[in-house]
């Protein structure tokens, strides 16, 4: 006897931990690049230390920009009706865009999901793959933000049998 996972619907908003990780990664990258560029310059010793220290404000600025950009991201409603996954805005009664969630990272109390679009666009197969990757969305959620839906979501994600229409990659 085959059992299907129960239907689940969850609204996903900006996740503070994910925003912090993104901001920190971007900030450290910008800081390292600024420091590296300053170290390659031919400066006298007092100016070299000033140039090296310039990477810190650059990193802080990049962190702030990443945080602000992430907080402005639009919320998402992820719905599994027992047969098909779909994505849309949180105010819509039933999302219309079919998608396929893929668990990219599972840390028990925190998950990173990759939402791949299912419906291909018109055009050659290569163009369809490129368009799919460009429309791909990454979302993070935690047990705290998902509250009562956490267990049902995990069951649906791990027990759903992926069909043949799953996009490659």
mmCIF file with all atom_site columns, N, CA and C in Angstrom, residues 72-145:
data_model
loop_
_atom_site.group_PDB
_atom_site.id
_atom_site.type_symbol
_atom_site.label_atom_id
_atom_site.label_alt_id
_atom_site.label_comp_id
_atom_site.label_asym_id
_atom_site.label_entity_id
_atom_site.label_seq_id
_atom_site.pdbx_PDB_ins_code
_atom_site.Cartn_x
_atom_site.Cartn_y
_atom_site.Cartn_z
_atom_site.occupancy
_atom_site.B_iso_or_equiv
_atom_site.pdbx_formal_charge
_atom_site.auth_seq_id
_atom_site.auth_comp_id
_atom_site.auth_asym_id
_atom_site.auth_atom_id
_atom_site.pdbx_PDB_model_num
ATOM 1   N N  . UNK A 1 72  ? 13.795 42.990 2.046   1.00 0.00 ? 72  UNK A N  1
ATOM 2   C CA . UNK A 1 72  ? 12.799 43.464 1.103   1.00 0.00 ? 72  UNK A CA 1
ATOM 3   C C  . UNK A 1 72  ? 12.317 42.369 0.149   1.00 0.00 ? 72  UNK A C  1
ATOM 4   N N  . UNK A 1 73  ? 12.843 41.146 0.302   1.00 0.00 ? 73  UNK A N  1
ATOM 5   C CA . UNK A 1 73  ? 12.415 40.078 -0.603  1.00 0.00 ? 73  UNK A CA 1
ATOM 6   C C  . UNK A 1 73  ? 10.950 39.740 -0.336  1.00 0.00 ? 73  UNK A C  1
ATOM 7   N N  . UNK A 1 74  ? 10.260 39.380 -1.389  1.00 0.00 ? 74  UNK A N  1
ATOM 8   C CA . UNK A 1 74  ? 8.829  39.134 -1.264  1.00 0.00 ? 74  UNK A CA 1
ATOM 9   C C  . UNK A 1 74  ? 8.568  37.786 -0.593  1.00 0.00 ? 74  UNK A C  1
ATOM 10  N N  . UNK A 1 75  ? 7.530  37.737 0.251   1.00 0.00 ? 75  UNK A N  1
ATOM 11  C CA . UNK A 1 75  ? 7.175  36.472 0.899   1.00 0.00 ? 75  UNK A CA 1
ATOM 12  C C  . UNK A 1 75  ? 6.653  35.468 -0.125  1.00 0.00 ? 75  UNK A C  1
ATOM 13  N N  . UNK A 1 76  ? 6.594  34.239 0.283   1.00 0.00 ? 76  UNK A N  1
ATOM 14  C CA . UNK A 1 76  ? 6.225  33.154 -0.616  1.00 0.00 ? 76  UNK A CA 1
ATOM 15  C C  . UNK A 1 76  ? 5.310  32.182 0.108   1.00 0.00 ? 76  UNK A C  1
ATOM 16  N N  . UNK A 1 77  ? 4.324  31.649 -0.598  1.00 0.00 ? 77  UNK A N  1
ATOM 17  C CA . UNK A 1 77  ? 3.503  30.565 -0.055  1.00 0.00 ? 77  UNK A CA 1
ATOM 18  C C  . UNK A 1 77  ? 3.849  29.308 -0.829  1.00 0.00 ? 77  UNK A C  1
ATOM 19  N N  . UNK A 1 78  ? 4.273  28.287 -0.111  1.00 0.00 ? 78  UNK A N  1
ATOM 20  C CA . UNK A 1 78  ? 4.603  26.986 -0.681  1.00 0.00 ? 78  UNK A CA 1
ATOM 21  C C  . UNK A 1 78  ? 3.476  26.026 -0.314  1.00 0.00 ? 78  UNK A C  1
ATOM 22  N N  . UNK A 1 79  ? 2.885  25.406 -1.332  1.00 0.00 ? 79  UNK A N  1
ATOM 23  C CA . UNK A 1 79  ? 1.717  24.549 -1.115  1.00 0.00 ? 79  UNK A CA 1
ATOM 24  C C  . UNK A 1 79  ? 1.964  23.174 -1.735  1.00 0.00 ? 79  UNK A C  1
ATOM 25  N N  . UNK A 1 80  ? 1.661  22.149 -0.955  1.00 0.00 ? 80  UNK A N  1
ATOM 26  C CA . UNK A 1 80  ? 1.651  20.785 -1.467  1.00 0.00 ? 80  UNK A CA 1
ATOM 27  C C  . UNK A 1 80  ? 0.241  20.253 -1.254  1.00 0.00 ? 80  UNK A C  1
ATOM 28  N N  . UNK A 1 81  ? -0.450 19.902 -2.342  1.00 0.00 ? 81  UNK A N  1
ATOM 29  C CA . UNK A 1 81  ? -1.845 19.459 -2.237  1.00 0.00 ? 81  UNK A CA 1
ATOM 30  C C  . UNK A 1 81  ? -1.976 17.935 -2.142  1.00 0.00 ? 81  UNK A C  1
ATOM 31  N N  . UNK A 1 82  ? -0.881 17.251 -1.977  1.00 0.00 ? 82  UNK A N  1
ATOM 32  C CA . UNK A 1 82  ? -0.892 15.792 -1.938  1.00 0.00 ? 82  UNK A CA 1
ATOM 33  C C  . UNK A 1 82  ? -0.423 15.180 -3.244  1.00 0.00 ? 82  UNK A C  1
ATOM 34  N N  . UNK A 1 83  ? -0.418 15.978 -4.307  1.00 0.00 ? 83  UNK A N  1
ATOM 35  C CA . UNK A 1 83  ? 0.003  15.520 -5.625  1.00 0.00 ? 83  UNK A CA 1
ATOM 36  C C  . UNK A 1 83  ? 1.090  16.409 -6.229  1.00 0.00 ? 83  UNK A C  1
ATOM 37  N N  . UNK A 1 84  ? 0.901  17.730 -6.123  1.00 0.00 ? 84  UNK A N  1
ATOM 38  C CA . UNK A 1 84  ? 1.752  18.693 -6.818  1.00 0.00 ? 84  UNK A CA 1
ATOM 39  C C  . UNK A 1 84  ? 2.173  19.804 -5.872  1.00 0.00 ? 84  UNK A C  1
ATOM 40  N N  . UNK A 1 85  ? 3.416  20.258 -6.030  1.00 0.00 ? 85  UNK A N  1
ATOM 41  C CA . UNK A 1 85  ? 3.920  21.428 -5.314  1.00 0.00 ? 85  UNK A CA 1
ATOM 42  C C  . UNK A 1 85  ? 3.640  22.671 -6.154  1.00 0.00 ? 85  UNK A C  1
ATOM 43  N N  . UNK A 1 86  ? 3.325  23.781 -5.494  1.00 0.00 ? 86  UNK A N  1
ATOM 44  C CA . UNK A 1 86  ? 3.151  25.049 -6.200  1.00 0.00 ? 86  UNK A CA 1
ATOM 45  C C  . UNK A 1 86  ? 3.589  26.198 -5.312  1.00 0.00 ? 86  UNK A C  1
ATOM 46  N N  . UNK A 1 87  ? 3.938  27.315 -5.959  1.00 0.00 ? 87  UNK A N  1
ATOM 47  C CA . UNK A 1 87  ? 4.450  28.492 -5.273  1.00 0.00 ? 87  UNK A CA 1
ATOM 48  C C  . UNK A 1 87  ? 3.665  29.710 -5.700  1.00 0.00 ? 87  UNK A C  1
ATOM 49  N N  . UNK A 1 88  ? 3.541  30.670 -4.824  1.00 0.00 ? 88  UNK A N  1
ATOM 50  C CA . UNK A 1 88  ? 2.872  31.919 -5.145  1.00 0.00 ? 88  UNK A CA 1
ATOM 51  C C  . UNK A 1 88  ? 2.981  32.892 -4.000  1.00 0.00 ? 88  UNK A C  1
ATOM 52  N N  . UNK A 1 89  ? 2.248  33.977 -4.107  1.00 0.00 ? 89  UNK A N  1
ATOM 53  C CA . UNK A 1 89  ? 2.236  34.985 -3.054  1.00 0.00 ? 89  UNK A CA 1
ATOM 54  C C  . UNK A 1 89  ? 1.392  34.537 -1.880  1.00 0.00 ? 89  UNK A C  1
ATOM 55  N N  . UNK A 1 90  ? 1.667  35.047 -0.682  1.00 0.00 ? 90  UNK A N  1
ATOM 56  C CA . UNK A 1 90  ? 0.938  34.592 0.501   1.00 0.00 ? 90  UNK A CA 1
ATOM 57  C C  . UNK A 1 90  ? -0.531 34.985 0.535   1.00 0.00 ? 90  UNK A C  1
ATOM 58  N N  . UNK A 1 91  ? -0.937 36.004 -0.215  1.00 0.00 ? 91  UNK A N  1
ATOM 59  C CA . UNK A 1 91  ? -2.329 36.421 -0.198  1.00 0.00 ? 91  UNK A CA 1
ATOM 60  C C  . UNK A 1 91  ? -3.210 35.635 -1.153  1.00 0.00 ? 91  UNK A C  1
ATOM 61  N N  . UNK A 1 92  ? -2.613 34.842 -2.021  1.00 0.00 ? 92  UNK A N  1
ATOM 62  C CA . UNK A 1 92  ? -3.377 34.102 -3.021  1.00 0.00 ? 92  UNK A CA 1
ATOM 63  C C  . UNK A 1 92  ? -3.954 32.825 -2.411  1.00 0.00 ? 92  UNK A C  1
ATOM 64  N N  . UNK A 1 93  ? -5.218 32.503 -2.709  1.00 0.00 ? 93  UNK A N  1
ATOM 65  C CA . UNK A 1 93  ? -5.810 31.287 -2.146  1.00 0.00 ? 93  UNK A CA 1
ATOM 66  C C  . UNK A 1 93  ? -5.139 30.017 -2.663  1.00 0.00 ? 93  UNK A C  1
ATOM 67  N N  . UNK A 1 94  ? -4.790 29.981 -3.945  1.00 0.00 ? 94  UNK A N  1
ATOM 68  C CA . UNK A 1 94  ? -4.090 28.808 -4.476  1.00 0.00 ? 94  UNK A CA 1
ATOM 69  C C  . UNK A 1 94  ? -3.037 29.274 -5.473  1.00 0.00 ? 94  UNK A C  1
ATOM 70  N N  . UNK A 1 95  ? -1.771 29.040 -5.159  1.00 0.00 ? 95  UNK A N  1
ATOM 71  C CA . UNK A 1 95  ? -0.705 29.459 -6.061  1.00 0.00 ? 95  UNK A CA 1
ATOM 72  C C  . UNK A 1 95  ? -0.809 28.742 -7.397  1.00 0.00 ? 95  UNK A C  1
ATOM 73  N N  . UNK A 1 96  ? -0.446 29.432 -8.451  1.00 0.00 ? 96  UNK A N  1
ATOM 74  C CA . UNK A 1 96  ? -0.618 28.854 -9.775  1.00 0.00 ? 96  UNK A CA 1
ATOM 75  C C  . UNK A 1 96  ? 0.672  28.355 -10.402 1.00 0.00 ? 96  UNK A C  1
ATOM 76  N N  . UNK A 1 97  ? 1.814  28.708 -9.868  1.00 0.00 ? 97  UNK A N  1
ATOM 77  C CA . UNK A 1 97  ? 3.082  28.320 -10.477 1.00 0.00 ? 97  UNK A CA 1
ATOM 78  C C  . UNK A 1 97  ? 3.574  26.997 -9.887  1.00 0.00 ? 97  UNK A C  1
ATOM 79  N N  . UNK A 1 98  ? 3.546  25.931 -10.681 1.00 0.00 ? 98  UNK A N  1
ATOM 80  C CA . UNK A 1 98  ? 4.070  24.665 -10.159 1.00 0.00 ? 98  UNK A CA 1
ATOM 81  C C  . UNK A 1 98  ? 5.578  24.759 -9.957  1.00 0.00 ? 98  UNK A C  1
ATOM 82  N N  . UNK A 1 99  ? 6.045  24.131 -8.902  1.00 0.00 ? 99  UNK A N  1
ATOM 83  C CA . UNK A 1 99  ? 7.475  24.149 -8.603  1.00 0.00 ? 99  UNK A CA 1
ATOM 84  C C  . UNK A 1 99  ? 7.861  22.810 -7.984  1.00 0.00 ? 99  UNK A C  1
ATOM 85  N N  . UNK A 1 100 ? 9.156  22.595 -7.881  1.00 0.00 ? 100 UNK A N  1
ATOM 86  C CA . UNK A 1 100 ? 9.663  21.378 -7.259  1.00 0.00 ? 100 UNK A CA 1
ATOM 87  C C  . UNK A 1 100 ? 10.675 21.787 -6.193  1.00 0.00 ? 100 UNK A C  1
ATOM 88  N N  . UNK A 1 101 ? 10.325 21.649 -4.919  1.00 0.00 ? 101 UNK A N  1
ATOM 89  C CA . UNK A 1 101 ? 11.291 21.984 -3.874  1.00 0.00 ? 101 UNK A CA 1
ATOM 90  C C  . UNK A 1 101 ? 12.347 20.888 -3.728  1.00 0.00 ? 101 UNK A C  1
ATOM 91  N N  . UNK A 1 102 ? 13.573 21.321 -3.587  1.00 0.00 ? 102 UNK A N  1
ATOM 92  C CA . UNK A 1 102 ? 14.693 20.403 -3.372  1.00 0.00 ? 102 UNK A CA 1
ATOM 93  C C  . UNK A 1 102 ? 15.385 20.847 -2.094  1.00 0.00 ? 102 UNK A C  1
ATOM 94  N N  . UNK A 1 103 ? 15.562 19.930 -1.159  1.00 0.00 ? 103 UNK A N  1
ATOM 95  C CA . UNK A 1 103 ? 16.243 20.259 0.090   1.00 0.00 ? 103 UNK A CA 1
ATOM 96  C C  . UNK A 1 103 ? 17.730 20.360 -0.209  1.00 0.00 ? 103 UNK A C  1
ATOM 97  N N  . UNK A 1 104 ? 18.266 21.575 -0.126  1.00 0.00 ? 104 UNK A N  1
ATOM 98  C CA . UNK A 1 104 ? 19.678 21.795 -0.396  1.00 0.00 ? 104 UNK A CA 1
ATOM 99  C C  . UNK A 1 104 ? 20.505 21.601 0.866   1.00 0.00 ? 104 UNK A C  1
ATOM 100 N N  . UNK A 1 105 ? 19.944 21.978 2.015   1.00 0.00 ? 105 UNK A N  1
ATOM 101 C CA . UNK A 1 105 ? 20.658 21.875 3.282   1.00 0.00 ? 105 UNK A CA 1
ATOM 102 C C  . UNK A 1 105 ? 19.634 21.659 4.380   1.00 0.00 ? 105 UNK A C  1
ATOM 103 N N  . UNK A 1 106 ? 19.846 20.655 5.199   1.00 0.00 ? 106 UNK A N  1
ATOM 104 C CA . UNK A 1 106 ? 18.938 20.369 6.300   1.00 0.00 ? 106 UNK A CA 1
ATOM 105 C C  . UNK A 1 106 ? 19.763 20.253 7.574   1.00 0.00 ? 106 UNK A C  1
ATOM 106 N N  . UNK A 1 107 ? 19.562 21.206 8.474   1.00 0.00 ? 107 UNK A N  1
ATOM 107 C CA . UNK A 1 107 ? 20.290 21.199 9.741   1.00 0.00 ? 107 UNK A CA 1
ATOM 108 C C  . UNK A 1 107 ? 19.386 20.852 10.911  1.00 0.00 ? 107 UNK A C  1
ATOM 109 N N  . UNK A 1 108 ? 18.277 20.177 10.635  1.00 0.00 ? 108 UNK A N  1
ATOM 110 C CA . UNK A 1 108 ? 17.360 19.773 11.696  1.00 0.00 ? 108 UNK A CA 1
ATOM 111 C C  . UNK A 1 108 ? 16.341 20.849 12.029  1.00 0.00 ? 108 UNK A C  1
ATOM 112 N N  . UNK A 1 109 ? 16.790 21.946 12.594  1.00 0.00 ? 109 UNK A N  1
ATOM 113 C CA . UNK A 1 109 ? 15.891 23.047 12.954  1.00 0.00 ? 109 UNK A CA 1
ATOM 114 C C  . UNK A 1 109 ? 15.881 24.159 11.910  1.00 0.00 ? 109 UNK A C  1
ATOM 115 N N  . UNK A 1 110 ? 16.651 23.969 10.841  1.00 0.00 ? 110 UNK A N  1
ATOM 116 C CA . UNK A 1 110 ? 16.787 25.001 9.819   1.00 0.00 ? 110 UNK A CA 1
ATOM 117 C C  . UNK A 1 110 ? 17.003 24.317 8.476   1.00 0.00 ? 110 UNK A C  1
ATOM 118 N N  . UNK A 1 111 ? 16.323 24.812 7.412   1.00 0.00 ? 111 UNK A N  1
ATOM 119 C CA . UNK A 1 111 ? 16.443 24.209 6.087   1.00 0.00 ? 111 UNK A CA 1
ATOM 120 C C  . UNK A 1 111 ? 16.657 25.276 5.026   1.00 0.00 ? 111 UNK A C  1
ATOM 121 N N  . UNK A 1 112 ? 17.402 24.909 4.010   1.00 0.00 ? 112 UNK A N  1
ATOM 122 C CA . UNK A 1 112 ? 17.556 25.739 2.830   1.00 0.00 ? 112 UNK A CA 1
ATOM 123 C C  . UNK A 1 112 ? 16.945 24.957 1.671   1.00 0.00 ? 112 UNK A C  1
ATOM 124 N N  . UNK A 1 113 ? 15.933 25.549 1.021   1.00 0.00 ? 113 UNK A N  1
ATOM 125 C CA . UNK A 1 113 ? 15.238 24.892 -0.083  1.00 0.00 ? 113 UNK A CA 1
ATOM 126 C C  . UNK A 1 113 ? 15.548 25.598 -1.390  1.00 0.00 ? 113 UNK A C  1
ATOM 127 N N  . UNK A 1 114 ? 15.694 24.809 -2.431  1.00 0.00 ? 114 UNK A N  1
ATOM 128 C CA . UNK A 1 114 ? 15.801 25.341 -3.790  1.00 0.00 ? 114 UNK A CA 1
ATOM 129 C C  . UNK A 1 114 ? 14.481 25.032 -4.474  1.00 0.00 ? 114 UNK A C  1
ATOM 130 N N  . UNK A 1 115 ? 13.797 26.069 -4.940  1.00 0.00 ? 115 UNK A N  1
ATOM 131 C CA . UNK A 1 115 ? 12.519 25.893 -5.615  1.00 0.00 ? 115 UNK A CA 1
ATOM 132 C C  . UNK A 1 115 ? 12.737 26.008 -7.109  1.00 0.00 ? 115 UNK A C  1
ATOM 133 N N  . UNK A 1 116 ? 12.648 24.879 -7.800  1.00 0.00 ? 116 UNK A N  1
ATOM 134 C CA . UNK A 1 116 ? 12.830 24.839 -9.249  1.00 0.00 ? 116 UNK A CA 1
ATOM 135 C C  . UNK A 1 116 ? 11.475 24.959 -9.934  1.00 0.00 ? 116 UNK A C  1
ATOM 136 N N  . UNK A 1 117 ? 11.376 25.791 -10.972 1.00 0.00 ? 117 UNK A N  1
ATOM 137 C CA . UNK A 1 117 ? 10.120 25.843 -11.725 1.00 0.00 ? 117 UNK A CA 1
ATOM 138 C C  . UNK A 1 117 ? 9.924  24.544 -12.493 1.00 0.00 ? 117 UNK A C  1
ATOM 139 N N  . UNK A 1 118 ? 8.676  24.118 -12.637 1.00 0.00 ? 118 UNK A N  1
ATOM 140 C CA . UNK A 1 118 ? 8.391  22.851 -13.310 1.00 0.00 ? 118 UNK A CA 1
ATOM 141 C C  . UNK A 1 118 ? 7.980  23.074 -14.757 1.00 0.00 ? 118 UNK A C  1
ATOM 142 N N  . UNK A 1 119 ? 7.126  24.032 -15.017 1.00 0.00 ? 119 UNK A N  1
ATOM 143 C CA . UNK A 1 119 ? 6.617  24.250 -16.369 1.00 0.00 ? 119 UNK A CA 1
ATOM 144 C C  . UNK A 1 119 ? 7.694  24.892 -17.236 1.00 0.00 ? 119 UNK A C  1
ATOM 145 N N  . UNK A 1 120 ? 8.113  24.214 -18.313 1.00 0.00 ? 120 UNK A N  1
ATOM 146 C CA . UNK A 1 120 ? 9.123  24.808 -19.181 1.00 0.00 ? 120 UNK A CA 1
ATOM 147 C C  . UNK A 1 120 ? 8.534  25.937 -20.022 1.00 0.00 ? 120 UNK A C  1
ATOM 148 N N  . UNK A 1 121 ? 9.406  26.856 -20.408 1.00 0.00 ? 121 UNK A N  1
ATOM 149 C CA . UNK A 1 121 ? 8.977  27.930 -21.298 1.00 0.00 ? 121 UNK A CA 1
ATOM 150 C C  . UNK A 1 121 ? 9.087  27.452 -22.736 1.00 0.00 ? 121 UNK A C  1
ATOM 151 N N  . UNK A 1 122 ? 8.479  28.177 -23.650 1.00 0.00 ? 122 UNK A N  1
ATOM 152 C CA . UNK A 1 122 ? 8.551  27.806 -25.072 1.00 0.00 ? 122 UNK A CA 1
ATOM 153 C C  . UNK A 1 122 ? 9.951  28.097 -25.593 1.00 0.00 ? 122 UNK A C  1
ATOM 154 N N  . UNK A 1 123 ? 10.494 27.198 -26.377 1.00 0.00 ? 123 UNK A N  1
ATOM 155 C CA . UNK A 1 123 ? 11.816 27.403 -26.945 1.00 0.00 ? 123 UNK A CA 1
ATOM 156 C C  . UNK A 1 123 ? 12.632 26.139 -26.894 1.00 0.00 ? 123 UNK A C  1
ATOM 157 N N  . UNK A 1 124 ? 13.881 26.226 -27.342 1.00 0.00 ? 124 UNK A N  1
ATOM 158 C CA . UNK A 1 124 ? 14.746 25.051 -27.326 1.00 0.00 ? 124 UNK A CA 1
ATOM 159 C C  . UNK A 1 124 ? 15.019 24.558 -25.901 1.00 0.00 ? 124 UNK A C  1
ATOM 160 N N  . UNK A 1 125 ? 15.428 23.303 -25.806 1.00 0.00 ? 125 UNK A N  1
ATOM 161 C CA . UNK A 1 125 ? 15.667 22.686 -24.501 1.00 0.00 ? 125 UNK A CA 1
ATOM 162 C C  . UNK A 1 125 ? 16.725 23.433 -23.702 1.00 0.00 ? 125 UNK A C  1
ATOM 163 N N  . UNK A 1 126 ? 17.791 23.885 -24.342 1.00 0.00 ? 126 UNK A N  1
ATOM 164 C CA . UNK A 1 126 ? 18.850 24.615 -23.633 1.00 0.00 ? 126 UNK A CA 1
ATOM 165 C C  . UNK A 1 126 ? 18.310 25.924 -23.074 1.00 0.00 ? 126 UNK A C  1
ATOM 166 N N  . UNK A 1 127 ? 17.499 26.617 -23.871 1.00 0.00 ? 127 UNK A N  1
ATOM 167 C CA . UNK A 1 127 ? 16.894 27.870 -23.414 1.00 0.00 ? 127 UNK A CA 1
ATOM 168 C C  . UNK A 1 127 ? 15.951 27.603 -22.246 1.00 0.00 ? 127 UNK A C  1
ATOM 169 N N  . UNK A 1 128 ? 15.240 26.471 -22.281 1.00 0.00 ? 128 UNK A N  1
ATOM 170 C CA . UNK A 1 128 ? 14.352 26.108 -21.175 1.00 0.00 ? 128 UNK A CA 1
ATOM 171 C C  . UNK A 1 128 ? 15.132 25.900 -19.893 1.00 0.00 ? 128 UNK A C  1
ATOM 172 N N  . UNK A 1 129 ? 16.268 25.210 -19.968 1.00 0.00 ? 129 UNK A N  1
ATOM 173 C CA . UNK A 1 129 ? 17.090 24.980 -18.780 1.00 0.00 ? 129 UNK A CA 1
ATOM 174 C C  . UNK A 1 129 ? 17.622 26.289 -18.227 1.00 0.00 ? 129 UNK A C  1
ATOM 175 N N  . UNK A 1 130 ? 18.094 27.168 -19.102 1.00 0.00 ? 130 UNK A N  1
ATOM 176 C CA . UNK A 1 130 ? 18.633 28.457 -18.659 1.00 0.00 ? 130 UNK A CA 1
ATOM 177 C C  . UNK A 1 130 ? 17.524 29.283 -18.016 1.00 0.00 ? 130 UNK A C  1
ATOM 178 N N  . UNK A 1 131 ? 16.343 29.321 -18.641 1.00 0.00 ? 131 UNK A N  1
ATOM 179 C CA . UNK A 1 131 ? 15.227 30.071 -18.071 1.00 0.00 ? 131 UNK A CA 1
ATOM 180 C C  . UNK A 1 131 ? 14.826 29.494 -16.720 1.00 0.00 ? 131 UNK A C  1
ATOM 181 N N  . UNK A 1 132 ? 14.864 28.169 -16.584 1.00 0.00 ? 132 UNK A N  1
ATOM 182 C CA . UNK A 1 132 ? 14.535 27.531 -15.311 1.00 0.00 ? 132 UNK A CA 1
ATOM 183 C C  . UNK A 1 132 ? 15.508 27.899 -14.218 1.00 0.00 ? 132 UNK A C  1
ATOM 184 N N  . UNK A 1 133 ? 16.779 27.932 -14.551 1.00 0.00 ? 133 UNK A N  1
ATOM 185 C CA . UNK A 1 133 ? 17.794 28.295 -13.550 1.00 0.00 ? 133 UNK A CA 1
ATOM 186 C C  . UNK A 1 133 ? 17.627 29.757 -13.147 1.00 0.00 ? 133 UNK A C  1
ATOM 187 N N  . UNK A 1 134 ? 17.309 30.610 -14.110 1.00 0.00 ? 134 UNK A N  1
ATOM 188 C CA . UNK A 1 134 ? 17.132 32.025 -13.799 1.00 0.00 ? 134 UNK A CA 1
ATOM 189 C C  . UNK A 1 134 ? 15.890 32.269 -12.939 1.00 0.00 ? 134 UNK A C  1
ATOM 190 N N  . UNK A 1 135 ? 14.880 31.422 -13.073 1.00 0.00 ? 135 UNK A N  1
ATOM 191 C CA . UNK A 1 135 ? 13.675 31.575 -12.256 1.00 0.00 ? 135 UNK A CA 1
ATOM 192 C C  . UNK A 1 135 ? 13.752 30.774 -10.957 1.00 0.00 ? 135 UNK A C  1
ATOM 193 N N  . UNK A 1 136 ? 14.825 30.073 -10.738 1.00 0.00 ? 136 UNK A N  1
ATOM 194 C CA . UNK A 1 136 ? 15.016 29.283 -9.527  1.00 0.00 ? 136 UNK A CA 1
ATOM 195 C C  . UNK A 1 136 ? 15.057 30.231 -8.329  1.00 0.00 ? 136 UNK A C  1
ATOM 196 N N  . UNK A 1 137 ? 14.493 29.793 -7.229  1.00 0.00 ? 137 UNK A N  1
ATOM 197 C CA . UNK A 1 137 ? 14.482 30.630 -6.029  1.00 0.00 ? 137 UNK A CA 1
ATOM 198 C C  . UNK A 1 137 ? 14.993 29.816 -4.845  1.00 0.00 ? 137 UNK A C  1
ATOM 199 N N  . UNK A 1 138 ? 15.788 30.461 -4.022  1.00 0.00 ? 138 UNK A N  1
ATOM 200 C CA . UNK A 1 138 ? 16.312 29.844 -2.817  1.00 0.00 ? 138 UNK A CA 1
ATOM 201 C C  . UNK A 1 138 ? 15.582 30.447 -1.624  1.00 0.00 ? 138 UNK A C  1
ATOM 202 N N  . UNK A 1 139 ? 15.082 29.602 -0.741  1.00 0.00 ? 139 UNK A N  1
ATOM 203 C CA . UNK A 1 139 ? 14.410 30.083 0.459   1.00 0.00 ? 139 UNK A CA 1
ATOM 204 C C  . UNK A 1 139 ? 14.929 29.323 1.667   1.00 0.00 ? 139 UNK A C  1
ATOM 205 N N  . UNK A 1 140 ? 14.997 30.032 2.759   1.00 0.00 ? 140 UNK A N  1
ATOM 206 C CA . UNK A 1 140 ? 15.413 29.422 4.021   1.00 0.00 ? 140 UNK A CA 1
ATOM 207 C C  . UNK A 1 140 ? 14.257 29.514 4.999   1.00 0.00 ? 140 UNK A C  1
ATOM 208 N N  . UNK A 1 141 ? 14.132 28.521 5.824   1.00 0.00 ? 141 UNK A N  1
ATOM 209 C CA . UNK A 1 141 ? 13.126 28.566 6.867   1.00 0.00 ? 141 UNK A CA 1
ATOM 210 C C  . UNK A 1 141 ? 13.606 27.784 8.071   1.00 0.00 ? 141 UNK A C  1
ATOM 211 N N  . UNK A 1 142 ? 13.059 28.148 9.199   1.00 0.00 ? 142 UNK A N  1
ATOM 212 C CA . UNK A 1 142 ? 13.457 27.499 10.443  1.00 0.00 ? 142 UNK A CA 1
ATOM 213 C C  . UNK A 1 142 ? 12.228 26.914 11.127  1.00 0.00 ? 142 UNK A C  1
ATOM 214 N N  . UNK A 1 143 ? 12.496 26.075 12.087  1.00 0.00 ? 143 UNK A N  1
ATOM 215 C CA . UNK A 1 143 ? 11.403 25.471 12.846  1.00 0.00 ? 143 UNK A CA 1
ATOM 216 C C  . UNK A 1 143 ? 10.591 26.546 13.555  1.00 0.00 ? 143 UNK A C  1
ATOM 217 N N  . UNK A 1 144 ? 11.265 27.588 14.014  1.00 0.00 ? 144 UNK A N  1
ATOM 218 C CA . UNK A 1 144 ? 10.568 28.677 14.697  1.00 0.00 ? 144 UNK A CA 1
ATOM 219 C C  . UNK A 1 144 ? 9.636  29.452 13.782  1.00 0.00 ? 144 UNK A C  1
ATOM 220 N N  . UNK A 1 145 ? 10.062 29.681 12.540  1.00 0.00 ? 145 UNK A N  1
ATOM 221 C CA . UNK A 1 145 ? 9.219  30.445 11.615  1.00 0.00 ? 145 UNK A CA 1
ATOM 222 C C  . UNK A 1 145 ? 8.108  29.593 11.004  1.00 0.00 ? 145 UNK A C  1
#
